[in-house]
PDB file of C-alpha atoms in Angstrom:
ATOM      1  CA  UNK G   1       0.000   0.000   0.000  1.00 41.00           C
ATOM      2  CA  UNK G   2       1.531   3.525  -0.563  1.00 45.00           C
ATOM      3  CA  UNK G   3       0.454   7.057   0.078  1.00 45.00           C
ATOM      4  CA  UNK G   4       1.127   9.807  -2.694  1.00 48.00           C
ATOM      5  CA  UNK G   5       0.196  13.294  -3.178  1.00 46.00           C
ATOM      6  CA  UNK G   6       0.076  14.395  -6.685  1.00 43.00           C
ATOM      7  CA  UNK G   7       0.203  18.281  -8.031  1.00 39.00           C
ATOM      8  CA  UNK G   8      -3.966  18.779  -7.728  1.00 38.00           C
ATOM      9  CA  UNK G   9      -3.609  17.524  -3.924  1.00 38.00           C
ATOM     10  CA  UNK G  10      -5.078  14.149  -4.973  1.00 37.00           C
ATOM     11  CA  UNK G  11      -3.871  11.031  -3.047  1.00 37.00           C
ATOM     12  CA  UNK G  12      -3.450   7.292  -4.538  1.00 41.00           C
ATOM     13  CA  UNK G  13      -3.303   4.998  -2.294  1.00 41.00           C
ATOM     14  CA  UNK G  14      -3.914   1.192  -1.580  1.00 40.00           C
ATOM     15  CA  UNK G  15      -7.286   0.108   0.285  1.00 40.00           C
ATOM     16  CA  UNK G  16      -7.212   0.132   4.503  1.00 41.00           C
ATOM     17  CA  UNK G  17      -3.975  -1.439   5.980  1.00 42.00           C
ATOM     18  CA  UNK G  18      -3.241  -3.683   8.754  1.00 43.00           C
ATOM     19  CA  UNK G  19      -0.894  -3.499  11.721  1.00 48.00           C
ATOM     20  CA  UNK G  20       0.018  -7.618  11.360  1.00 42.00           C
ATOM     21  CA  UNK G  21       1.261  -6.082   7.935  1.00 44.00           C
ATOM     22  CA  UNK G  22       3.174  -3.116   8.922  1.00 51.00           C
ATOM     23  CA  UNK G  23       6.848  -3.988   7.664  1.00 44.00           C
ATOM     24  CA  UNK G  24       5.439  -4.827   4.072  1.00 49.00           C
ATOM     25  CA  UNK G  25       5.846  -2.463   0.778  1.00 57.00           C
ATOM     26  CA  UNK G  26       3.839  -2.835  -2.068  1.00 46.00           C
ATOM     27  CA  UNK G  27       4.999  -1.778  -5.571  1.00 40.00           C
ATOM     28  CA  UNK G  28       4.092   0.864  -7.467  1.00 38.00           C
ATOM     29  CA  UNK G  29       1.664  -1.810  -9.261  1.00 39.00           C
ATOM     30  CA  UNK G  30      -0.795  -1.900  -6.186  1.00 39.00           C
ATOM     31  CA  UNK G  31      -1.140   1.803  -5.978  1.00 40.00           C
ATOM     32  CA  UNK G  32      -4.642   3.736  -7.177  1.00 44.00           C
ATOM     33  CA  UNK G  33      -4.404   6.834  -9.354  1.00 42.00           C
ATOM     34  CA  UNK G  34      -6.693   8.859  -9.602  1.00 43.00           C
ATOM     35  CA  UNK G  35      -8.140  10.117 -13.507  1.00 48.00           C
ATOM     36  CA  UNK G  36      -8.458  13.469 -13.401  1.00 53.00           C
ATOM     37  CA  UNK G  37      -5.822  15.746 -12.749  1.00 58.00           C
ATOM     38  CA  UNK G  38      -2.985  13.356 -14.018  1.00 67.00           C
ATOM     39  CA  UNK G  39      -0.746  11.608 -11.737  1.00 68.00           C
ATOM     40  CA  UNK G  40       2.622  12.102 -10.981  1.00 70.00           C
ATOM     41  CA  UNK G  41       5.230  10.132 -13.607  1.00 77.00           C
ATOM     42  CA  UNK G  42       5.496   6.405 -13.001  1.00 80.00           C
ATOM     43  CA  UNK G  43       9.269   7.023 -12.066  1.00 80.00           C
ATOM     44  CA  UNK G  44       8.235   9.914  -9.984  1.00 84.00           C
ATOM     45  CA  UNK G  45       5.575   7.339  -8.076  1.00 88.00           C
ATOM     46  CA  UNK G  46       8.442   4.937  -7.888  1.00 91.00           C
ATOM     47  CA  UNK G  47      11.077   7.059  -6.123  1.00 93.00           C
ATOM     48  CA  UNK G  48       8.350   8.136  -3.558  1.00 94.00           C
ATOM     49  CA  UNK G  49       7.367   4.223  -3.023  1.00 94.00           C
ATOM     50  CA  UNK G  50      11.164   3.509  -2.418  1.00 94.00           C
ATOM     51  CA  UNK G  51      11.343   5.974   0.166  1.00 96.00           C
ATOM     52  CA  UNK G  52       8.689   5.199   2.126  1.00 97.00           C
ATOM     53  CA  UNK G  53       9.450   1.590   1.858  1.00 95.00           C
ATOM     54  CA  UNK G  54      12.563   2.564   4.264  1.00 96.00           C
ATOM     55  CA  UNK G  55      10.413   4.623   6.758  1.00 97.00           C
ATOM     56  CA  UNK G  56      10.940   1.984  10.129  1.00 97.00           C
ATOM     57  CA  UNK G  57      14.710   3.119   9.717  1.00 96.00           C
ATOM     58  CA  UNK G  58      17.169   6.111  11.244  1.00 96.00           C
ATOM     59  CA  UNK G  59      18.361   6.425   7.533  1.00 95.00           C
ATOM     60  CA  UNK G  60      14.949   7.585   6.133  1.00 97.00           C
ATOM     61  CA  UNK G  61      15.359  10.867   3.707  1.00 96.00           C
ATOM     62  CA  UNK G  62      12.639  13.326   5.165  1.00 97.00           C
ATOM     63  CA  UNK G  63      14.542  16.099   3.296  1.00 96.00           C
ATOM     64  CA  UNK G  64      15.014  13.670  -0.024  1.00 97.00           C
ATOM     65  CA  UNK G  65      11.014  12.969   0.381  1.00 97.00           C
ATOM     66  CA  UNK G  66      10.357  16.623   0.737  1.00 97.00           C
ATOM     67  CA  UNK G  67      12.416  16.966  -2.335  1.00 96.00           C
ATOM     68  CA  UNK G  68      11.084  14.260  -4.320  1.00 95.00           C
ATOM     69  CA  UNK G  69       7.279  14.814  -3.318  1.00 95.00           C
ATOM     70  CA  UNK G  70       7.109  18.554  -4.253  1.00 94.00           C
ATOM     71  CA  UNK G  71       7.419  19.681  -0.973  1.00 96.00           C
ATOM     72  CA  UNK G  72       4.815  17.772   1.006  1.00 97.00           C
ATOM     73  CA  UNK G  73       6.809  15.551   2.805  1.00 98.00           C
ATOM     74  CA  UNK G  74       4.442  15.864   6.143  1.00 98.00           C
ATOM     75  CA  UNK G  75       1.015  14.526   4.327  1.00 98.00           C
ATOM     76  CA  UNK G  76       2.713  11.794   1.964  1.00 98.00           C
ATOM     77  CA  UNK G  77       4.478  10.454   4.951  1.00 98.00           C
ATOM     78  CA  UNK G  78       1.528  10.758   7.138  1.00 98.00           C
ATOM     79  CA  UNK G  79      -1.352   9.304   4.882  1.00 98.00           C
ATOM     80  CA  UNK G  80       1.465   6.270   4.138  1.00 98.00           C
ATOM     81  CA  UNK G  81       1.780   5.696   8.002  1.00 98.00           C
ATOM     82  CA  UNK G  82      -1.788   6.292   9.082  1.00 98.00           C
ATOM     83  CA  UNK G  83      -2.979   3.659   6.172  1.00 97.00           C
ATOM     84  CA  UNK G  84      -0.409   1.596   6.414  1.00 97.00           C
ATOM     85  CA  UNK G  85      -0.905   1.115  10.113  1.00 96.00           C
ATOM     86  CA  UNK G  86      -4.518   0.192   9.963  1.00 97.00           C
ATOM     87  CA  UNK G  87      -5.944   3.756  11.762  1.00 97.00           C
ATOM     88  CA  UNK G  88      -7.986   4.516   9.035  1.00 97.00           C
ATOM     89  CA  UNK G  89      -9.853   1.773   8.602  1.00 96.00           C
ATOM     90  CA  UNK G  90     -10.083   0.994  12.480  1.00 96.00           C
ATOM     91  CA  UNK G  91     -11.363   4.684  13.315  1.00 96.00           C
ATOM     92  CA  UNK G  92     -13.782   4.748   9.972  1.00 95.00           C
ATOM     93  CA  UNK G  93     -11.748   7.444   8.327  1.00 96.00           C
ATOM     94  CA  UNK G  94     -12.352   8.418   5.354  1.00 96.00           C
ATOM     95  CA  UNK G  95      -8.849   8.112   3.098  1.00 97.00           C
ATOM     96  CA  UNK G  96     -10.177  11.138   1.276  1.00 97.00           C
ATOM     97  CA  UNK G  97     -10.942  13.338   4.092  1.00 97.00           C
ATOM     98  CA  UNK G  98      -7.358  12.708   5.426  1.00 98.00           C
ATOM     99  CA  UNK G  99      -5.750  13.154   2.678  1.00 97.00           C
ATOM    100  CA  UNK G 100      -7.290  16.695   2.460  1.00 98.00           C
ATOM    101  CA  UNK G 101      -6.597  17.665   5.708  1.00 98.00           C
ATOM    102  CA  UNK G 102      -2.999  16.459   5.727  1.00 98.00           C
ATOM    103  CA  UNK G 103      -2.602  19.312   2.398  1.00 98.00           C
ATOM    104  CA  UNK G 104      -4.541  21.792   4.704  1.00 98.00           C
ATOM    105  CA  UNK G 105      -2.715  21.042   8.014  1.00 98.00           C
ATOM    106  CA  UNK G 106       0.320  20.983   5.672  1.00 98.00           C
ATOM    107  CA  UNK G 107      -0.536  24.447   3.972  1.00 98.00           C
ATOM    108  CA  UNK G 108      -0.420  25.914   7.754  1.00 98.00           C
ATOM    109  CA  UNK G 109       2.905  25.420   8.232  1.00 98.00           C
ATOM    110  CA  UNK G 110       4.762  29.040   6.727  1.00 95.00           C
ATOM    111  CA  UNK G 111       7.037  28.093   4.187  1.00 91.00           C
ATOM    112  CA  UNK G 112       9.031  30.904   5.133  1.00 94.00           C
ATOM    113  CA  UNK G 113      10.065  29.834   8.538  1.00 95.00           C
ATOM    114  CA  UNK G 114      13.296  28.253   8.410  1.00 95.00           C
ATOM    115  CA  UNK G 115      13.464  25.105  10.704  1.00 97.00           C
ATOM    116  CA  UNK G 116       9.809  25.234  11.891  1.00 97.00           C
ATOM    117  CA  UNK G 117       8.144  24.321   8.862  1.00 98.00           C
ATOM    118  CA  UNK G 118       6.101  21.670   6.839  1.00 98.00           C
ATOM    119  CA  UNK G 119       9.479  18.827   6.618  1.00 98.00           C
ATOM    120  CA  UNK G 120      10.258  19.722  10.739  1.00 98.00           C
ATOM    121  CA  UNK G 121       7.145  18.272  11.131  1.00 98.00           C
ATOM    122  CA  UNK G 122       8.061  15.456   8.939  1.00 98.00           C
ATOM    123  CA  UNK G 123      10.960  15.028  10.457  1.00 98.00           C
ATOM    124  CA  UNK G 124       9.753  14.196  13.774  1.00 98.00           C
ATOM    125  CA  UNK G 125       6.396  11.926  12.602  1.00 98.00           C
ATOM    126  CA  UNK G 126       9.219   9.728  11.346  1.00 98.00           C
ATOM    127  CA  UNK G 127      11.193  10.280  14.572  1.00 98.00           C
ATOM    128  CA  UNK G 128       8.598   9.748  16.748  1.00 98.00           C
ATOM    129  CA  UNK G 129       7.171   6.463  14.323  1.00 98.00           C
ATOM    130  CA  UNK G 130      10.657   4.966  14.218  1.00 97.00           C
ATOM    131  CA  UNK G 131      11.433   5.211  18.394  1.00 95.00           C
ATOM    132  CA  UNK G 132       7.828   4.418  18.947  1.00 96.00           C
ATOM    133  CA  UNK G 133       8.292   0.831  17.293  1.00 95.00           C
ATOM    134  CA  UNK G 134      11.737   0.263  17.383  1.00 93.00           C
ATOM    135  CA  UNK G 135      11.166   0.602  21.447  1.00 91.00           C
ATOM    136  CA  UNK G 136       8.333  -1.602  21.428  1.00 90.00           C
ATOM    137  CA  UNK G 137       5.693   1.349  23.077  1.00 87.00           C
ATOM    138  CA  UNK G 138       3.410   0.238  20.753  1.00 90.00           C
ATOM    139  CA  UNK G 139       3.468  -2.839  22.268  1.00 87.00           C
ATOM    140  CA  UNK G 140       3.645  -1.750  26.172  1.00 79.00           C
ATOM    141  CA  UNK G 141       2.040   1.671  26.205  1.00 81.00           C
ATOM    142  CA  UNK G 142       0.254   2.519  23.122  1.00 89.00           C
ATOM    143  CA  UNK G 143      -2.664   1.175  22.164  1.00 95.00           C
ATOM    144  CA  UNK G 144      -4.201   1.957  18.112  1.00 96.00           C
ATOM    145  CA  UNK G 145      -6.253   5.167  19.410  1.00 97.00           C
ATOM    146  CA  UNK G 146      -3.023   6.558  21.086  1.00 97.00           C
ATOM    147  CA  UNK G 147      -0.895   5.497  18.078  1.00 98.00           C
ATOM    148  CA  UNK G 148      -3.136   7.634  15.797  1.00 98.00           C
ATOM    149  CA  UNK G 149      -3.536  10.521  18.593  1.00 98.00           C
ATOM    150  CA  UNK G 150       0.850  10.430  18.502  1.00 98.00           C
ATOM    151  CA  UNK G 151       0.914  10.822  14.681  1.00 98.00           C
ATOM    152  CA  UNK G 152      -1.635  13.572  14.680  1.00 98.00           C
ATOM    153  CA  UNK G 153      -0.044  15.643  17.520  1.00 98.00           C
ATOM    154  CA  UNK G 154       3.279  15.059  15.454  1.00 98.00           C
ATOM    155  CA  UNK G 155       1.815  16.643  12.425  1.00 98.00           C
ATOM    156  CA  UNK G 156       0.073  19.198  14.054  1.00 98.00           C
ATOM    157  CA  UNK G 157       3.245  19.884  16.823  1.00 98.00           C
ATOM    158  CA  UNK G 158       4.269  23.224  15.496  1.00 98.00           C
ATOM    159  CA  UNK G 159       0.906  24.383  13.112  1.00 98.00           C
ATOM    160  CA  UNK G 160       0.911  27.813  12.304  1.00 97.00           C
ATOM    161  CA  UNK G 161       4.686  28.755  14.058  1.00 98.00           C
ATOM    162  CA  UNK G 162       5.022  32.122  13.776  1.00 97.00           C
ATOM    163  CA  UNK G 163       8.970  31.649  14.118  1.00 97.00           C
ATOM    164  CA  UNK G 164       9.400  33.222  17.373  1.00 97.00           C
ATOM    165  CA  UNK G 165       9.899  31.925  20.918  1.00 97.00           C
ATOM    166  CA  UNK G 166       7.772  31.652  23.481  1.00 97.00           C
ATOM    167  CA  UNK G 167      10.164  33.748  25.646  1.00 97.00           C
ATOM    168  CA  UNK G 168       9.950  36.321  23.079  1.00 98.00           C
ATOM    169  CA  UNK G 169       6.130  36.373  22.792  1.00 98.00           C
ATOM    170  CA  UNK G 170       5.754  36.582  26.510  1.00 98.00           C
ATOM    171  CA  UNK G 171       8.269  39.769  26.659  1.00 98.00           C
ATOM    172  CA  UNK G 172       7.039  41.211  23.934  1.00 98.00           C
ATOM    173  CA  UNK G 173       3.049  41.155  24.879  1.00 98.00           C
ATOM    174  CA  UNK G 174       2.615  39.499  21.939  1.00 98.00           C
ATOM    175  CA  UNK G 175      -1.675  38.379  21.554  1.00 98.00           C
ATOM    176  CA  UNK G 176      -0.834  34.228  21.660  1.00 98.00           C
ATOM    177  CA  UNK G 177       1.086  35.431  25.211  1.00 98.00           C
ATOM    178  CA  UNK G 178      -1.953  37.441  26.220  1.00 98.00           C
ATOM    179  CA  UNK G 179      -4.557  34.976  24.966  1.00 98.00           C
ATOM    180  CA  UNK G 180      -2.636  32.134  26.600  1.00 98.00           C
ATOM    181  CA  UNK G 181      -1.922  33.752  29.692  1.00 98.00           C
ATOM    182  CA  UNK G 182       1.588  33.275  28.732  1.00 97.00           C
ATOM    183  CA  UNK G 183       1.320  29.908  29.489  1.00 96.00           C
ATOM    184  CA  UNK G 184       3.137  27.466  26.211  1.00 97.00           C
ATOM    185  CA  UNK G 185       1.819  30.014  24.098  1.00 98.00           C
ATOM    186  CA  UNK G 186       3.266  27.860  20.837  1.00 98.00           C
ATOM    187  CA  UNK G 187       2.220  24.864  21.858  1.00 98.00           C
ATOM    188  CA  UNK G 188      -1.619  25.957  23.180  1.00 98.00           C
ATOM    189  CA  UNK G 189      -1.816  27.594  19.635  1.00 98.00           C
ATOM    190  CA  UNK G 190      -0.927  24.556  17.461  1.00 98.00           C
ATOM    191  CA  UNK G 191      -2.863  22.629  19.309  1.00 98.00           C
ATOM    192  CA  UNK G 192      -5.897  24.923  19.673  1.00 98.00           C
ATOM    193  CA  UNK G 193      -5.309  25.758  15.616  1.00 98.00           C
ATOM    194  CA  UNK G 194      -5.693  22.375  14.491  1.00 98.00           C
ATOM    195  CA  UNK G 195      -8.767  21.363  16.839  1.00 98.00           C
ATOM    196  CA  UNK G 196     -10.430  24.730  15.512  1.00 98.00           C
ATOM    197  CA  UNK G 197      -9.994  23.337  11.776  1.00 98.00           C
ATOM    198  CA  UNK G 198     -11.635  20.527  12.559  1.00 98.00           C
ATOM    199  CA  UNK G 199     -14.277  22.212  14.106  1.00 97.00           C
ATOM    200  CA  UNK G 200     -14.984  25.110  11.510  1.00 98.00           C
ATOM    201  CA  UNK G 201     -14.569  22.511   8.464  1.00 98.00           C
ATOM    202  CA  UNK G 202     -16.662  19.575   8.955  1.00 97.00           C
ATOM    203  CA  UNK G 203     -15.468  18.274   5.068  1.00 97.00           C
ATOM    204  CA  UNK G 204     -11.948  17.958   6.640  1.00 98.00           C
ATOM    205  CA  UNK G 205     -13.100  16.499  10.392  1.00 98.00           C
ATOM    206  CA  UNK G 206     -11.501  12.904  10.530  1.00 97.00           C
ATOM    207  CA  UNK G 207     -13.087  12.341  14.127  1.00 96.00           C
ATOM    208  CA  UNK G 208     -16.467  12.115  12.663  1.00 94.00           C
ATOM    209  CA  UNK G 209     -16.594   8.316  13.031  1.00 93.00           C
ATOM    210  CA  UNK G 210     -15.183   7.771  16.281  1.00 96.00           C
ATOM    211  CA  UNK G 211     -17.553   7.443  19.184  1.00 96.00           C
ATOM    212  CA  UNK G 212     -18.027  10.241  21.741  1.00 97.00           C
ATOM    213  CA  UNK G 213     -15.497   8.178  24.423  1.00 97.00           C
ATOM    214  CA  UNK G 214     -12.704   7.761  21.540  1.00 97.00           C
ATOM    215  CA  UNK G 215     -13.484  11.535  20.275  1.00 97.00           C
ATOM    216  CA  UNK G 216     -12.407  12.225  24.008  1.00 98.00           C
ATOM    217  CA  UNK G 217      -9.760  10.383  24.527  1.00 97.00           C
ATOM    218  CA  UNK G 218      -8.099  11.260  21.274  1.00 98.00           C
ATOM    219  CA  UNK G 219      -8.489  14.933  21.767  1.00 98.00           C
ATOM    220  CA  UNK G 220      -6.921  14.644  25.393  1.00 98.00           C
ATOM    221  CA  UNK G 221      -3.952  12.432  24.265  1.00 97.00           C
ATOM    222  CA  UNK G 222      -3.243  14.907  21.512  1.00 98.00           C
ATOM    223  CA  UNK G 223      -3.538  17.904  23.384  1.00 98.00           C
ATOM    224  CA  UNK G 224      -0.672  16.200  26.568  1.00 95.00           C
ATOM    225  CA  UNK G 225       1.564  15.252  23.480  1.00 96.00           C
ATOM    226  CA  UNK G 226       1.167  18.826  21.925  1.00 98.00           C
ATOM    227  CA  UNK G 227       2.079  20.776  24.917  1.00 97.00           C
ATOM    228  CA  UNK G 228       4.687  18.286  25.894  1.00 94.00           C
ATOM    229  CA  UNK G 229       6.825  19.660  23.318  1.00 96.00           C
ATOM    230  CA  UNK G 230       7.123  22.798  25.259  1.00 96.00           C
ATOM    231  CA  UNK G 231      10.852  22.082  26.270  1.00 93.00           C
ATOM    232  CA  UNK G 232      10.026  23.245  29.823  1.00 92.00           C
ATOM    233  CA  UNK G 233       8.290  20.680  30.060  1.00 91.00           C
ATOM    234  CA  UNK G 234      10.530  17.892  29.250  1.00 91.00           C
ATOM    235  CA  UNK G 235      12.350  16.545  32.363  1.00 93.00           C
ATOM    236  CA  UNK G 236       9.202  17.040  34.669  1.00 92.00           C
ATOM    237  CA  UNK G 237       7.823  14.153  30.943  1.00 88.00           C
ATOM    238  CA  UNK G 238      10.980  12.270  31.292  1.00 91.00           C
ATOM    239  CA  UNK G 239      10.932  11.870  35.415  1.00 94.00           C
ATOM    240  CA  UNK G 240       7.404  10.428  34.945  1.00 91.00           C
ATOM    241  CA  UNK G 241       7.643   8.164  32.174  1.00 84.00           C
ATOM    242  CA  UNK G 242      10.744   6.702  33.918  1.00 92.00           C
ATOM    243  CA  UNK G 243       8.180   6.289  37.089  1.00 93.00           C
ATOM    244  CA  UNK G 244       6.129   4.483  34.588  1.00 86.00           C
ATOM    245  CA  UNK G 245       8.217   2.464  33.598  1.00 82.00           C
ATOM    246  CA  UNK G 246       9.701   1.410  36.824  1.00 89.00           C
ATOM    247  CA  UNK G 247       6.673   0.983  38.729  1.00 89.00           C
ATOM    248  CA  UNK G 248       5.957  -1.261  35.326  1.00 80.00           C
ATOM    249  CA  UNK G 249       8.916  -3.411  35.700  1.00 79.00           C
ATOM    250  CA  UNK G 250       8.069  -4.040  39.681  1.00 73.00           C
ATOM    251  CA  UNK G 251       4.682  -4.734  38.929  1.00 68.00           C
ATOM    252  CA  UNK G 252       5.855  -7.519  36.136  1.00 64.00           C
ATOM    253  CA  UNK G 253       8.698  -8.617  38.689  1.00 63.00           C
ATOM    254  CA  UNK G 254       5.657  -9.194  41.527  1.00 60.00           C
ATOM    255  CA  UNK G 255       3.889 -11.256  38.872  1.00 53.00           C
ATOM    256  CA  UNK G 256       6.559 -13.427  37.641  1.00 48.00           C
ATOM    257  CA  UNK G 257       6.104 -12.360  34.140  1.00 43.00           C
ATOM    258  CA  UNK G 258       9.174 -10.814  33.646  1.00 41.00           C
ATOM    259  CA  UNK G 259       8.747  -8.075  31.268  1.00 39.00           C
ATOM    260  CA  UNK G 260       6.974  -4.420  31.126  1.00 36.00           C
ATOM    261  CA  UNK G 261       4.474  -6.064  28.173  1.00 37.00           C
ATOM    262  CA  UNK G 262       3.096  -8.622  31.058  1.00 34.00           C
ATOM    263  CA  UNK G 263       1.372  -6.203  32.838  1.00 33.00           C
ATOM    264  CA  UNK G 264      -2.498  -5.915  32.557  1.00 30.00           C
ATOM    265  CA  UNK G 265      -1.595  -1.918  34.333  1.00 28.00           C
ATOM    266  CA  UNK G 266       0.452  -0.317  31.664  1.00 29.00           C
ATOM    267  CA  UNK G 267       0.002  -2.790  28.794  1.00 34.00           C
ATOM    268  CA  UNK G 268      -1.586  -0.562  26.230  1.00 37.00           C
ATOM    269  CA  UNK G 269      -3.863   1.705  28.317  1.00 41.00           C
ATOM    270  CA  UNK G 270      -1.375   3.583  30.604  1.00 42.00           C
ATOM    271  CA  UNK G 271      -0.034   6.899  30.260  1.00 47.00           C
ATOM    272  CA  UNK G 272      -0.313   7.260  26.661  1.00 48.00           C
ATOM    273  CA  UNK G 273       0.164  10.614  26.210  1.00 51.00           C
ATOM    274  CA  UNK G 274       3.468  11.172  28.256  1.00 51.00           C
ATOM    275  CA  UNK G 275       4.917   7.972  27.229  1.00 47.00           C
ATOM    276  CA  UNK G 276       4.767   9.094  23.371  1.00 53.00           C
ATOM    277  CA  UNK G 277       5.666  12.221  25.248  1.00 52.00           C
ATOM    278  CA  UNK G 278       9.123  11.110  26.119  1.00 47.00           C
ATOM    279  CA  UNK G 279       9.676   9.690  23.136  1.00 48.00           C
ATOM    280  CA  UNK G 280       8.963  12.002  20.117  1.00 49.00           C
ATOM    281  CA  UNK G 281       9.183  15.488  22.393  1.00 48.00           C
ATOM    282  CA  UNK G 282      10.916  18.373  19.260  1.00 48.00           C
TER     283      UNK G 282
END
């Protein structure tokens, strides 16, 4: 299955994905394009495929992908992992609807900001993907509505930067430190930006089909890994998820079954938020 974004802001992609089939690339043979406007070149398609195929590793090219993709890095990368993983399907998605806010989410980010941009966000979806499997949280922490909740609050973790700090906004007065009570300003804006979207366009709302207690849940998980990024924050994150975790390994060491994925406390519905937290904070 594969994820591409083509010069109208179309997406072709395979049909819903599977987390059993995670580490599996399909060729450019399996992939839908759409009629009308044309798709990319085959060889184009093909170079896109071959990067995303290497996505579960440190060597992944978010700058070559930004390159190759026409500068939309953030929603080809995010529609391939989203799909890919199965959240789609499982949280009755619709692949269009995502694939049009990813472009619009995408659009937010200034192209004239220098590091806080539409690839920095890139960047650290893949980050965040690659230590969130390689270190097994999916498997301990995470279960699929917190995976999906981590990938959003990566794509959304810096909408709308204006390219200043939050020190600076504060001293300067400037209206996210006043309507923040200067309080993360950044990071309550992003977040508060991207829930707004979905709320003033309903064509671009990819909650719709979750129920009212996974609609909940999803918005509080995102909002704790938004405002985690605030770098404040970060060793007040990394204390408690190393509480987690210990208390995790004494609980398993109790129960004889000798590992943090044995027990029933923080296997898969524990602190979601600040154990993604620790891992992906940029």
């Amino acid at each position: 299955m594969v994820a591409v974004a083509n010069g109208g802001g179309r997406y072709s992609g395979g049909g819903g994905g599977s987390r059993h089939s995670r580490r599996t690339c399909s060729g450019t043979g399996s992939a839908r394009r759409a009629a009308a406007p044309p798709p990319p070149p085959p060889a184009l398609l093909e170079e896109v495929e071959r990067l995303l195929c290497s996505c579960d590793s440190w060597q992944f090219d978010t700058f070559n992908l930004q390159e190759v993709s026409g500068g939309h890095a953030l929603s080809v990368l995010g529609f391939y992992l989203l799909q890919r993983e199965g959240l789609l399907e499982r949280f009755r998605a619709e692949p269009l609807r995502m694939a049009r806010l990813l472009r619009t989410l995408e659009a937010g980010y200034p192209a004239t900001n220098p590091y806080h941009n539409s690839a920095h966000a890139a960047d650290v979806l893949h980050t965040l993907h690659v230590l969130l499997h390689g270190a097994r949280l999916t498997e301990h922490y995470l279960d699929e509505l917190g995976l999906m909740a981590a990938y959003f609050a990566a794509i959304v973790h810096d909408y709308g930067h204006p390219g200043l700090t939050n020190d600076f906004l504060v001293a300067t007065s400037h209206p996210l430190a006043l309507r923040y009570n200067d309080r993360a300003p950044l990071e309550s804006h992003h977040a508060a930006a991207a829930f707004t979207l979905l709320a003033d366009r309903p064509d671009l709302d990819v909650t719709a089909g979750l129920i009212a207690a996974e609609r909940a849940a999803f918005r509080k998980q995102v909002l704790e890994l938004v405002l985690a990024t605030d770098m404040k924050q970060h060793f007040a994150v990394l204390n408690q998820f190393n509480t987690v975790h210990r208390l995790a390994g004494k609980v398993d060491s109790g129960s004889g079954s000798g590992g943090v994925g044995g027990s029933a406390t923080f296997n898969g519905k524990g602190d979601n938020g600040n154990a993604a937290a620790a891992a992906g904070s940029a």
